CSV table of C-alpha atoms in Angstrom, one decimal:
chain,number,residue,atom,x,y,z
P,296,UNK,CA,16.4,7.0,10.1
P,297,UNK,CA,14.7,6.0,13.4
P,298,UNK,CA,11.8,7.9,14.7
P,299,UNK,CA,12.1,8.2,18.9
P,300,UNK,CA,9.9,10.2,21.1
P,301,UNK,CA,10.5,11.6,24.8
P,302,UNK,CA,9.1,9.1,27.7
P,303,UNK,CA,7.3,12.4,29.1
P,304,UNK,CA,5.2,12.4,25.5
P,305,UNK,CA,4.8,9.3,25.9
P,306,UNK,CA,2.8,9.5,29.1
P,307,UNK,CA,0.9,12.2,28.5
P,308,UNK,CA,-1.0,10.3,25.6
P,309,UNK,CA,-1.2,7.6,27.8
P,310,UNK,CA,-2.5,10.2,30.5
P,311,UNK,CA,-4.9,11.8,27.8
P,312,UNK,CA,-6.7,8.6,26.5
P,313,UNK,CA,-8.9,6.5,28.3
P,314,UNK,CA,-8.3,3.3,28.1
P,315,UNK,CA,-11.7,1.9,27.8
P,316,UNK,CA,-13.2,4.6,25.1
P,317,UNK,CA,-10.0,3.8,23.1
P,318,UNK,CA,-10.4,0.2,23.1
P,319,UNK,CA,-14.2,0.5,22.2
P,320,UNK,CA,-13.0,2.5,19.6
P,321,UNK,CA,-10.2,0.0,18.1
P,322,UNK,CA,-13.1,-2.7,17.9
P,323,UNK,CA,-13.1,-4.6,21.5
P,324,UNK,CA,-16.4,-5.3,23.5
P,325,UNK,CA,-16.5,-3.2,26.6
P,326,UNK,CA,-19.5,-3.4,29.1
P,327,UNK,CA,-19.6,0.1,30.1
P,328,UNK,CA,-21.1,0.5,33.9
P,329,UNK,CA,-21.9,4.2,35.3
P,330,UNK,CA,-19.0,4.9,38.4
P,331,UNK,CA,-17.4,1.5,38.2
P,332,UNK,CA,-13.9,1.1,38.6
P,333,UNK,CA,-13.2,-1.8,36.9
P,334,UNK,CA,-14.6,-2.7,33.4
P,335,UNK,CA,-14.9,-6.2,31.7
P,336,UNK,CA,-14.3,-6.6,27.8
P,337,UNK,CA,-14.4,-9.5,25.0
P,338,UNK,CA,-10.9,-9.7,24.6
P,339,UNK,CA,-10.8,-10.1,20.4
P,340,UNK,CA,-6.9,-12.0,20.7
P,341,UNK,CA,-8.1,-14.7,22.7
P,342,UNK,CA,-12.0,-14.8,22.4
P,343,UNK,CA,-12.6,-15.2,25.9
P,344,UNK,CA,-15.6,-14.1,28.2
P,345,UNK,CA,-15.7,-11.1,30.2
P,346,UNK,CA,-14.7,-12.4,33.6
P,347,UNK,CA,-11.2,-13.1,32.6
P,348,UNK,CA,-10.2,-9.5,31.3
P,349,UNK,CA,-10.5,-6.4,33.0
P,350,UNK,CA,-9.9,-2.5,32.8
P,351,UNK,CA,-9.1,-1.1,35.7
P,352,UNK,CA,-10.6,2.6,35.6
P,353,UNK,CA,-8.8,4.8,37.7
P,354,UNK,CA,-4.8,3.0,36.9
P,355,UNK,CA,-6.0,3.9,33.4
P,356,UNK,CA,-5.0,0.1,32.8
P,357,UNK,CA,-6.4,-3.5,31.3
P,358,UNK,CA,-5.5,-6.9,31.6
P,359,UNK,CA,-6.6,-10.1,29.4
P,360,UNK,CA,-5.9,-12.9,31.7
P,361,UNK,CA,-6.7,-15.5,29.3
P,362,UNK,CA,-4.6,-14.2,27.2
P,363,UNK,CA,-1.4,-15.2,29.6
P,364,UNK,CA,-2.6,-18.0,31.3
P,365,UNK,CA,-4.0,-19.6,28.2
P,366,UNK,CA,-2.2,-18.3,25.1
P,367,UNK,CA,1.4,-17.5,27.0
P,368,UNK,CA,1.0,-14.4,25.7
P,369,UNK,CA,0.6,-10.9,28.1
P,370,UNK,CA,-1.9,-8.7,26.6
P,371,UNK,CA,-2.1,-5.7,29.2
P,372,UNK,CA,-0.6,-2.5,29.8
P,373,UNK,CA,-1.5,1.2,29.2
P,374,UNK,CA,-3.2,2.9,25.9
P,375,UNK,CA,0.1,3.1,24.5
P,376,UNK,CA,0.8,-0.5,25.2
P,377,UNK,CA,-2.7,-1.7,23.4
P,378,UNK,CA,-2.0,0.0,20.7
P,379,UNK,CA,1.0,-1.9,20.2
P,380,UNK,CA,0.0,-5.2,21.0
P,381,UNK,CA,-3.1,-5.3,18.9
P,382,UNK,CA,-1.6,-4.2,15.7
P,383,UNK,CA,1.7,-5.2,16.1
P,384,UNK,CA,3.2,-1.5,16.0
P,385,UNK,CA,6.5,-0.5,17.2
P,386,UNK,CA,6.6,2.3,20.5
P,387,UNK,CA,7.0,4.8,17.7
P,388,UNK,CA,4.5,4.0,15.5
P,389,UNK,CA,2.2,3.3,18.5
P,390,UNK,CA,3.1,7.2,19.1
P,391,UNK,CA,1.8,8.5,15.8
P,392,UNK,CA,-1.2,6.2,16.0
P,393,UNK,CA,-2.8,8.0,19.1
P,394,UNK,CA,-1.4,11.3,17.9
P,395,UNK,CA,-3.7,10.4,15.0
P,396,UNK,CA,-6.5,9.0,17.5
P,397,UNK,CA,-6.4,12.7,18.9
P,398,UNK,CA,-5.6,14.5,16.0
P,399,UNK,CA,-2.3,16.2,16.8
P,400,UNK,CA,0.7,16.1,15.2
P,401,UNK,CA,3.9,14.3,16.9
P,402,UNK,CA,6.4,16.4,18.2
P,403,UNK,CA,8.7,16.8,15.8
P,404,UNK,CA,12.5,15.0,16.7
P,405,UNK,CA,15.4,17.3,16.4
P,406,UNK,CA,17.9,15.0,13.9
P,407,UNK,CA,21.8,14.4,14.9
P,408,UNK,CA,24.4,16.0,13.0
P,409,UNK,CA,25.0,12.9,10.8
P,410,UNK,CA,21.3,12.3,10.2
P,411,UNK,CA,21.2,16.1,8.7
P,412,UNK,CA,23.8,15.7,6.8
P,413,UNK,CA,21.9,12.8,5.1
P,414,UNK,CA,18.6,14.7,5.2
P,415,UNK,CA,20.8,17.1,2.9
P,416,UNK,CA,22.1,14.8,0.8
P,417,UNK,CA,19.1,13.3,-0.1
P,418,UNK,CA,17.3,16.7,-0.8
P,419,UNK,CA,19.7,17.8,-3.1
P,420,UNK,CA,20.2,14.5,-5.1
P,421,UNK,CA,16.5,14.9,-5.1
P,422,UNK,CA,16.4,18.8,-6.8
P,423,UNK,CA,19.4,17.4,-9.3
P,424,UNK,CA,17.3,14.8,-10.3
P,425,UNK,CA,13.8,16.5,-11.1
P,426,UNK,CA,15.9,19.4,-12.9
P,427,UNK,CA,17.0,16.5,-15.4
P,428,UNK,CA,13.6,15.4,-16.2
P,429,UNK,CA,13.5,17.4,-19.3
P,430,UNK,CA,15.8,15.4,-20.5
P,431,UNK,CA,13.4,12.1,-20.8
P,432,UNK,CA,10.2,11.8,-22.4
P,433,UNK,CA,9.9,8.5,-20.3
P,434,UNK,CA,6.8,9.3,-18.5
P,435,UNK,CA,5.0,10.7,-21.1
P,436,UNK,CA,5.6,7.5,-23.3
P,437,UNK,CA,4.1,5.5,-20.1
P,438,UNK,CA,1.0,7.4,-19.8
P,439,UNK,CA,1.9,9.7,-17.1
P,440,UNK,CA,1.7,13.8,-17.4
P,441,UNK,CA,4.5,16.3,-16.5
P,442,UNK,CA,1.9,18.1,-13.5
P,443,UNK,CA,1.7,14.4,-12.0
P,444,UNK,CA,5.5,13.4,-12.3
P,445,UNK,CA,6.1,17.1,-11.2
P,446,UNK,CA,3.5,16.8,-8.0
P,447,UNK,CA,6.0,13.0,-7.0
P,448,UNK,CA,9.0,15.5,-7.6
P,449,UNK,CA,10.1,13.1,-10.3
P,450,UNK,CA,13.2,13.4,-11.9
P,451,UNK,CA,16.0,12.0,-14.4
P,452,UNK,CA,19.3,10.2,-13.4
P,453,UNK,CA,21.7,11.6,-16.7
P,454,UNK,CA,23.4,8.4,-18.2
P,455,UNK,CA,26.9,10.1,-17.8
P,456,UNK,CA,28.3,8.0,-15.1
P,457,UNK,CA,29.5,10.8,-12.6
P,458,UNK,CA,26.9,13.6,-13.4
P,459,UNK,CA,25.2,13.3,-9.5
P,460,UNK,CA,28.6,12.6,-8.3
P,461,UNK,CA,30.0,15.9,-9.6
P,462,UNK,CA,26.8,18.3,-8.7
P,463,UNK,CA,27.6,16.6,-5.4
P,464,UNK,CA,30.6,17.3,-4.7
P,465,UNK,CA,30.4,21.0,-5.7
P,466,UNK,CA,27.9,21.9,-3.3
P,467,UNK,CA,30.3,20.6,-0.6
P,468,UNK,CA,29.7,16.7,0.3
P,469,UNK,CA,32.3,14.1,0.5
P,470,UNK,CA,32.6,11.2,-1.7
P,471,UNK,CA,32.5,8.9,1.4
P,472,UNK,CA,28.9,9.9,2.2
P,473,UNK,CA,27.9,9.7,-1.6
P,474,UNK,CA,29.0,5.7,-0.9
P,475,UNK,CA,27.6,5.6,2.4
P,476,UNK,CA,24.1,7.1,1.2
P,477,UNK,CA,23.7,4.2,-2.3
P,478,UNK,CA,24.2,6.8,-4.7
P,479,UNK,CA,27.9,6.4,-5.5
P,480,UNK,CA,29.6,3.2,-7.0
P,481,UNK,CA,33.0,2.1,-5.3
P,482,UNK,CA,33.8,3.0,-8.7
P,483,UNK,CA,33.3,6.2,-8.5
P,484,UNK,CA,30.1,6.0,-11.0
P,485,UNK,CA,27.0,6.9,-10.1
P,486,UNK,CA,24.6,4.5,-8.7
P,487,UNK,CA,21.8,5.3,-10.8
P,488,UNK,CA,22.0,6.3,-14.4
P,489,UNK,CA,19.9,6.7,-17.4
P,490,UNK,CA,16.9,6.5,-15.2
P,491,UNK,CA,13.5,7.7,-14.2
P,492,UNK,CA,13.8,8.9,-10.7
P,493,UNK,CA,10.8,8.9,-7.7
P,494,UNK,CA,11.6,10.6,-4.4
P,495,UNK,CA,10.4,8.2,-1.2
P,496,UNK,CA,9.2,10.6,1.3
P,497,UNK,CA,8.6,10.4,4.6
P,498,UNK,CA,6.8,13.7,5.6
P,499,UNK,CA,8.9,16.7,3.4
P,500,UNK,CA,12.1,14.4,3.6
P,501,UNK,CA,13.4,12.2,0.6
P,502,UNK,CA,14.6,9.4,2.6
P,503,UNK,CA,15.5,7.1,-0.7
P,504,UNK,CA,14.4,6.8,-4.6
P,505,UNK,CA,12.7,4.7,-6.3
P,506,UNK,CA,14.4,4.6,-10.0
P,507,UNK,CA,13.5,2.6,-13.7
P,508,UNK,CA,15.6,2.1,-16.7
P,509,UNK,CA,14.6,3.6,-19.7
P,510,UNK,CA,15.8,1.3,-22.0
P,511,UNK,CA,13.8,-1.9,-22.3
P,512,UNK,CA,15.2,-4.9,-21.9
P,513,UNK,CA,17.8,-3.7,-19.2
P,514,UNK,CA,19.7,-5.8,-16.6
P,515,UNK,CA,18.1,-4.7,-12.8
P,516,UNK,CA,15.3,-2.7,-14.4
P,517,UNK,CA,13.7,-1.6,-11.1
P,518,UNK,CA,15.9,-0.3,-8.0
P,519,UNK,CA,15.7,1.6,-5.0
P,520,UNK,CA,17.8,3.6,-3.2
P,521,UNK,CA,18.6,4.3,0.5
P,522,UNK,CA,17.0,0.9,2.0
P,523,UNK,CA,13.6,1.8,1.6
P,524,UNK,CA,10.3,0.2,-0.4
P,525,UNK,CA,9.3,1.9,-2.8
P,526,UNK,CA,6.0,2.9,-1.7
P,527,UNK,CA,4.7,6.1,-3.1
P,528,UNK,CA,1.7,8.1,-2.3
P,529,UNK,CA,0.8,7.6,1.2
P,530,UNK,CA,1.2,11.3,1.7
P,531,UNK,CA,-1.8,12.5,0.1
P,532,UNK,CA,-4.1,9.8,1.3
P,533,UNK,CA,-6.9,10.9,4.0
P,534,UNK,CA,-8.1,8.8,6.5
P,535,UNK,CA,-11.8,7.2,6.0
P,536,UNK,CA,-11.3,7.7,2.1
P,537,UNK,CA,-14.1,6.2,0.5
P,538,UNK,CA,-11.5,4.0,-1.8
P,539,UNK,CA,-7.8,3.4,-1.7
P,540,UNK,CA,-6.6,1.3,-4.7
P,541,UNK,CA,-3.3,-0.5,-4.8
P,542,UNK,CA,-0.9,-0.7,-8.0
P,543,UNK,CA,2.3,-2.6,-8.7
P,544,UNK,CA,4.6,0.0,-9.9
P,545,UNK,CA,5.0,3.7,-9.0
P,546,UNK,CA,4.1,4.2,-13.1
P,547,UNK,CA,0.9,2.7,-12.7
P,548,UNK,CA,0.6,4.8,-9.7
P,549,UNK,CA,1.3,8.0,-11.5
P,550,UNK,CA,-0.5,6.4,-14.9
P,551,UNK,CA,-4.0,6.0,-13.0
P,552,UNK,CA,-3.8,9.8,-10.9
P,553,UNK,CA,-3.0,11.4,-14.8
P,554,UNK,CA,-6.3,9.5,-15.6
P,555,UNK,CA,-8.0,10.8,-13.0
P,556,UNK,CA,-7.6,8.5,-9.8
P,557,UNK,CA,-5.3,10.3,-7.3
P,558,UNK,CA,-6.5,7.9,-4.1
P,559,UNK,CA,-3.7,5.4,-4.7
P,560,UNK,CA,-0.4,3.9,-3.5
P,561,UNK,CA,2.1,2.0,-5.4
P,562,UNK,CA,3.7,-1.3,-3.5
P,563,UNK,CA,6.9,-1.4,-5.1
P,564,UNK,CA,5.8,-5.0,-7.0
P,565,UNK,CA,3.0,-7.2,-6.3
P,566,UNK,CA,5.6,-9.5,-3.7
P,567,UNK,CA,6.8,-6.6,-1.8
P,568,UNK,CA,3.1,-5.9,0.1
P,569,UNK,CA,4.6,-4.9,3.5
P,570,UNK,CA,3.8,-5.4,7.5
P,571,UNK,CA,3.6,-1.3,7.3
P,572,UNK,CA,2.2,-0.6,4.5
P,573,UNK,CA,-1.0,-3.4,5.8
P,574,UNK,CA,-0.9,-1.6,9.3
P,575,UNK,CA,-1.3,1.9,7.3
P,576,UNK,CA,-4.0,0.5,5.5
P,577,UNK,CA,-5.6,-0.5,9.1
P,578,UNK,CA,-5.0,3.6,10.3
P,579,UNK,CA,-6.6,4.9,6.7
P,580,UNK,CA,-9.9,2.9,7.4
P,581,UNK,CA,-10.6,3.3,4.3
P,582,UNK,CA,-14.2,1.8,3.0
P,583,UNK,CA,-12.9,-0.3,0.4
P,584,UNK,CA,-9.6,-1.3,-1.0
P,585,UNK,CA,-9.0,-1.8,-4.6
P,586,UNK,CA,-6.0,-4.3,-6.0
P,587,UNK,CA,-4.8,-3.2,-9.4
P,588,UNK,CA,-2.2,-5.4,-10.1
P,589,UNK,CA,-0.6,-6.5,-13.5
P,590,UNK,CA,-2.5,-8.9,-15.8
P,591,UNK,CA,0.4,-10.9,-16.0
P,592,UNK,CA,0.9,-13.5,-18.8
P,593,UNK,CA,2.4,-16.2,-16.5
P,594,UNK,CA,-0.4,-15.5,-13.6
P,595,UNK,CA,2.0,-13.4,-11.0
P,596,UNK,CA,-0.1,-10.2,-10.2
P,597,UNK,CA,-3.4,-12.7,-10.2
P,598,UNK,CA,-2.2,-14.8,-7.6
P,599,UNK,CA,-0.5,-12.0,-5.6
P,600,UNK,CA,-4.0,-10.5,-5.9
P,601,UNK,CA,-5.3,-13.2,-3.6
P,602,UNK,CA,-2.7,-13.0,-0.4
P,603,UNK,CA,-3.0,-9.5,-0.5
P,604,UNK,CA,-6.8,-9.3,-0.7
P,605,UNK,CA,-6.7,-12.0,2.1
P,606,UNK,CA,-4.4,-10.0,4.3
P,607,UNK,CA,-6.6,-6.6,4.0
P,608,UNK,CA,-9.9,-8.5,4.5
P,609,UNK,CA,-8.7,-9.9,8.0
P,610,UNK,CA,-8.9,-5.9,8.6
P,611,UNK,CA,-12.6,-6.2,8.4
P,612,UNK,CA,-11.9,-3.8,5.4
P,613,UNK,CA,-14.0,-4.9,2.0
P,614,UNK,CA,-11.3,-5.8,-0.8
P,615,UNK,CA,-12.6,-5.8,-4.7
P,616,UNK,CA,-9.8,-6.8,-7.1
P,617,UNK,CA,-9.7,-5.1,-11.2
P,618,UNK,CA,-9.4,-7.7,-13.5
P,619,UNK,CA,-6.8,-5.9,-16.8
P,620,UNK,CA,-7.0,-7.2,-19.9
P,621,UNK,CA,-4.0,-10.3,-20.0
P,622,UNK,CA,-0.7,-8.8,-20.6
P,623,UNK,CA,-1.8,-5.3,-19.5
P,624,UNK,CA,-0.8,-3.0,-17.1
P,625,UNK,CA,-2.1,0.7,-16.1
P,626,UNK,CA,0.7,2.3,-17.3
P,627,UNK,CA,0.6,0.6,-21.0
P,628,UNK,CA,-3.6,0.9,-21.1
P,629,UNK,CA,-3.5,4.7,-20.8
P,630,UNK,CA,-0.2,4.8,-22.4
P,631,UNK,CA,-1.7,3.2,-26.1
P,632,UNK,CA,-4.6,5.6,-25.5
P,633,UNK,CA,-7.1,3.3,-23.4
P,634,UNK,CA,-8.2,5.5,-20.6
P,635,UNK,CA,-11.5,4.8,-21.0
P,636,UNK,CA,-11.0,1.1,-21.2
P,637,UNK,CA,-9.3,1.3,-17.8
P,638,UNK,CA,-11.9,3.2,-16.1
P,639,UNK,CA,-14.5,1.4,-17.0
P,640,UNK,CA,-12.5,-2.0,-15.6
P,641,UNK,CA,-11.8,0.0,-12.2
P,642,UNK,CA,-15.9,0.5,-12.1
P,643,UNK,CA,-16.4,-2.8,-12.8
P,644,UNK,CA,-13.7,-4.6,-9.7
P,645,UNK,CA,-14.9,-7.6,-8.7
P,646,UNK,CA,-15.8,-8.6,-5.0
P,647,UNK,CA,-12.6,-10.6,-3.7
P,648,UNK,CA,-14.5,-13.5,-2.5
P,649,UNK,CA,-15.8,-13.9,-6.2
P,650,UNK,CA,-12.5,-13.3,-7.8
P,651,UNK,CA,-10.9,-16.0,-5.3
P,652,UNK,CA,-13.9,-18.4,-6.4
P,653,UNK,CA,-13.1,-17.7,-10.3
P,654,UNK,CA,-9.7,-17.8,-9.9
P,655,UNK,CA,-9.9,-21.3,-7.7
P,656,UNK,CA,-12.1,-22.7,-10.5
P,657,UNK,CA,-9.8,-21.7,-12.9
P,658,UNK,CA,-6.9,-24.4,-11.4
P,659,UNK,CA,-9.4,-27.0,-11.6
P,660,UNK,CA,-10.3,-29.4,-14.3
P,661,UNK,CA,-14.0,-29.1,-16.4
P,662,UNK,CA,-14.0,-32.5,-15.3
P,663,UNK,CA,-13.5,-31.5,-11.6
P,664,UNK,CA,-15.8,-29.3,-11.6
P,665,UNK,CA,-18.3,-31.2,-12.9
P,666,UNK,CA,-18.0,-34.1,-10.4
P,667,UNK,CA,-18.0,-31.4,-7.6
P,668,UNK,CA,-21.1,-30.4,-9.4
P,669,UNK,CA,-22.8,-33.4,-9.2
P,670,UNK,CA,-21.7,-34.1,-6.0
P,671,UNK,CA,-23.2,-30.6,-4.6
P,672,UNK,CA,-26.7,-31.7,-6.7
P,673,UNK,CA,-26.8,-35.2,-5.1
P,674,UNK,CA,-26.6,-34.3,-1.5
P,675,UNK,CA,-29.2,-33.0,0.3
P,676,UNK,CA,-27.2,-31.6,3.2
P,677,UNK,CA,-24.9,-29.1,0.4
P,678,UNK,CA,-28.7,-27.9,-1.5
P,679,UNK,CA,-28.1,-24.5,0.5
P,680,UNK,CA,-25.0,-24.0,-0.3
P,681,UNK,CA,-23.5,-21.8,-2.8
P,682,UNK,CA,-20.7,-22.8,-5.2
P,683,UNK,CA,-19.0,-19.7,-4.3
P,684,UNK,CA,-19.1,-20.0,-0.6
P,685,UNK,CA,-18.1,-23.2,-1.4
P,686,UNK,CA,-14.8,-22.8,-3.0
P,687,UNK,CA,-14.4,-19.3,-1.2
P,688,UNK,CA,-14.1,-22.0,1.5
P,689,UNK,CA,-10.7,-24.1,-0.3
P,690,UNK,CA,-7.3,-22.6,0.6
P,691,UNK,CA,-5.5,-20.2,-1.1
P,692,UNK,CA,-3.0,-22.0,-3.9
């Protein structure tokens, strides 16, 4: 469901925020000058010199010149607008950035009648499915506790075929919006059976589910629901936490706060790292990111651990990856009764730049390295230079 806010909202955060405080705040260079009218600033897109962009004081208003005349590419407009253009945001997530800036809450939008229905929908499969989780002693087997799955509203899809559809339909909704909403086959069979069941929220709302077979081995083991990632956690995550740590899997998620680490967010897979979920990141600030991926056999979560770190560091936020032991995953570590094992490996994350160096030495030969060796040793020009800066330096495989 789209988010939209009023034009007279709108301007009233542009009419509340300076522009030059704001952008002095977001990281640009601005030369402040007592009573002055116009303002000059580094501009960070372009990395041009103060007489090419301006902020015009009183219009409440800046301009990157450079940026246009040089790049092609306008970078100007009101608070709202900078907001935007720097991290890429759409108008509405521009909205709930400054809202955030200011620490107010965004008006909250009054939904049409078909988007309530679907709000309903949603909320009810939601309370059918975590009254089934008796049923499953899934979680517990993975290392997660009933208070955590209960805290995600987790629940159970029954592996009758037409249980949801049934509850459903007695409380009143039509099989069309059952289709409509991903829960119901053409069939008639419920989308989701004999499955674990996550909630994605987006504020109160269930907007989509994240769900797992139980049975190993099954065909389409992970799916989601309702169009959405499934990223889970974001609600509970403060801004400026000290540090946020990233998992694969909403069990790993769960696994790792029933050890004792609630500041974490599942991705929904180590390939699904989203545009939103790195502009969150950005809003969070938090002081260090943590990647907790999968030690996977055939390499997958390792190398996923690199573009992702890569991506977050370009934040200016410090990234520190936890090295599992091969084949492991949170979820199986505290699972097989290795808690401790696991925390002592999240104390002991490794600065990205040195895990990009290990794992970039790991692709290369012993002979390789031993002529790159040699050839560091023989030149006088390389003496200062570290082997790690030196293969931090190489390109990511």
């Amino acid at each position: 469901m789209g988010v939209f806010y009023e034009r007279s909202f709108i301007e009233k955060l542009n009419q509340m925020t300076p522009i030059a405080e704001l952008m002095s705040r977001e990281g640009e260079q601005v030369l402040f000058r007592p009573n002055a009218s116009t303002l000059p600033f580094l501009c960070s897109r372009c990395n041009g010199d103060m007489d090419n962009s301006k902020i015009n004081v009183e219009k409440n208003f800046f301009k990157c010149f450079r940026c246009e005349g040089v790049l092609g590419v306008p970078f100007q407009g009101k608070p709202i607008n900078y907001v935007q253009l720097k991290y890429g945001y759409s108008l509405a997530e521009a909205v709930e950035h400054l809202c955030h800036y200011h620490r107010i809450e965004p008006p909250k939008r009054s939904l049409d009648a078909k988007e309530k229905a679907k709000a309903s929908l949603f909320a009810e499969a939601a309370r059918f499915y975590e009254r089934q989780l008796e049923q499953t002693d899934y979680f517990e087997r993975r290392g997660v506790s009933t208070d955590v799955a209960k805290k995600y509203l987790a629940g159970f899809a029954p592996a009758e075929g037409d249980a949801l559809f049934r509850h459903l339909v007695g409380k009143g909704f039509k099989r069309e919006q059952l289709v409509e909403a991903d829960l119901l086959k053409e069939s008639g069979k419920d989308k989701l059976q004999n499955r674990i069941v996550v909630p994605l929220m987006k504020g109160n709302m269930p907007i989509g589910f994240y769900s797992r077979r139980v049975d190993e081995g099954a065909v389409l083991k992970h799916w989601v629901v309702g169009g959405q990632s499934a990223v889970i956690g974001t609600e509970y995550i403060r801004e400026g936490v000290e540090t946020l740590d990233l998992y694969e899997s909403a069990l790993n998620k769960l696994a790792a706060e029933t050890a004792g680490l609630p500041a974490g967010v599942s991705i929904g897979g180590c390939t699904n790292f989203s545009v939103a979920l790195l502009r969150l990141i950005g809003r969070l600030k938090p002081g260090r990111v943590r990647i907790v991926f999968d030690a996977d056999r055939r390499g997958q979560g390792q190398r996923m651990a690199l573009q992702v770190g890569e991506k977050i560091r370009a934040l200016g936020i410090d990234v520190y990856v936890v090295l599992l032991p091969l084949g492991e995953d949170v979820s199986s570590l505290i699972a097989s009764g290795q808690t401790t094992l696991f925390l002592d490996r999240m104390n002991e994350a490794m600065p990205y730049l040195q895990y990009r160096a290990h794992y970039l030495m790991s692709l290369m030969s012993m002979e390789d390295i031993k002529d790159h060796m040699e050839w560091r040793d023989s030149s006088c020009s390389c003496q200062a230079i570290s082997p790690l800066s030196m293969l931090s330096s190489l390109s990511l495989p």
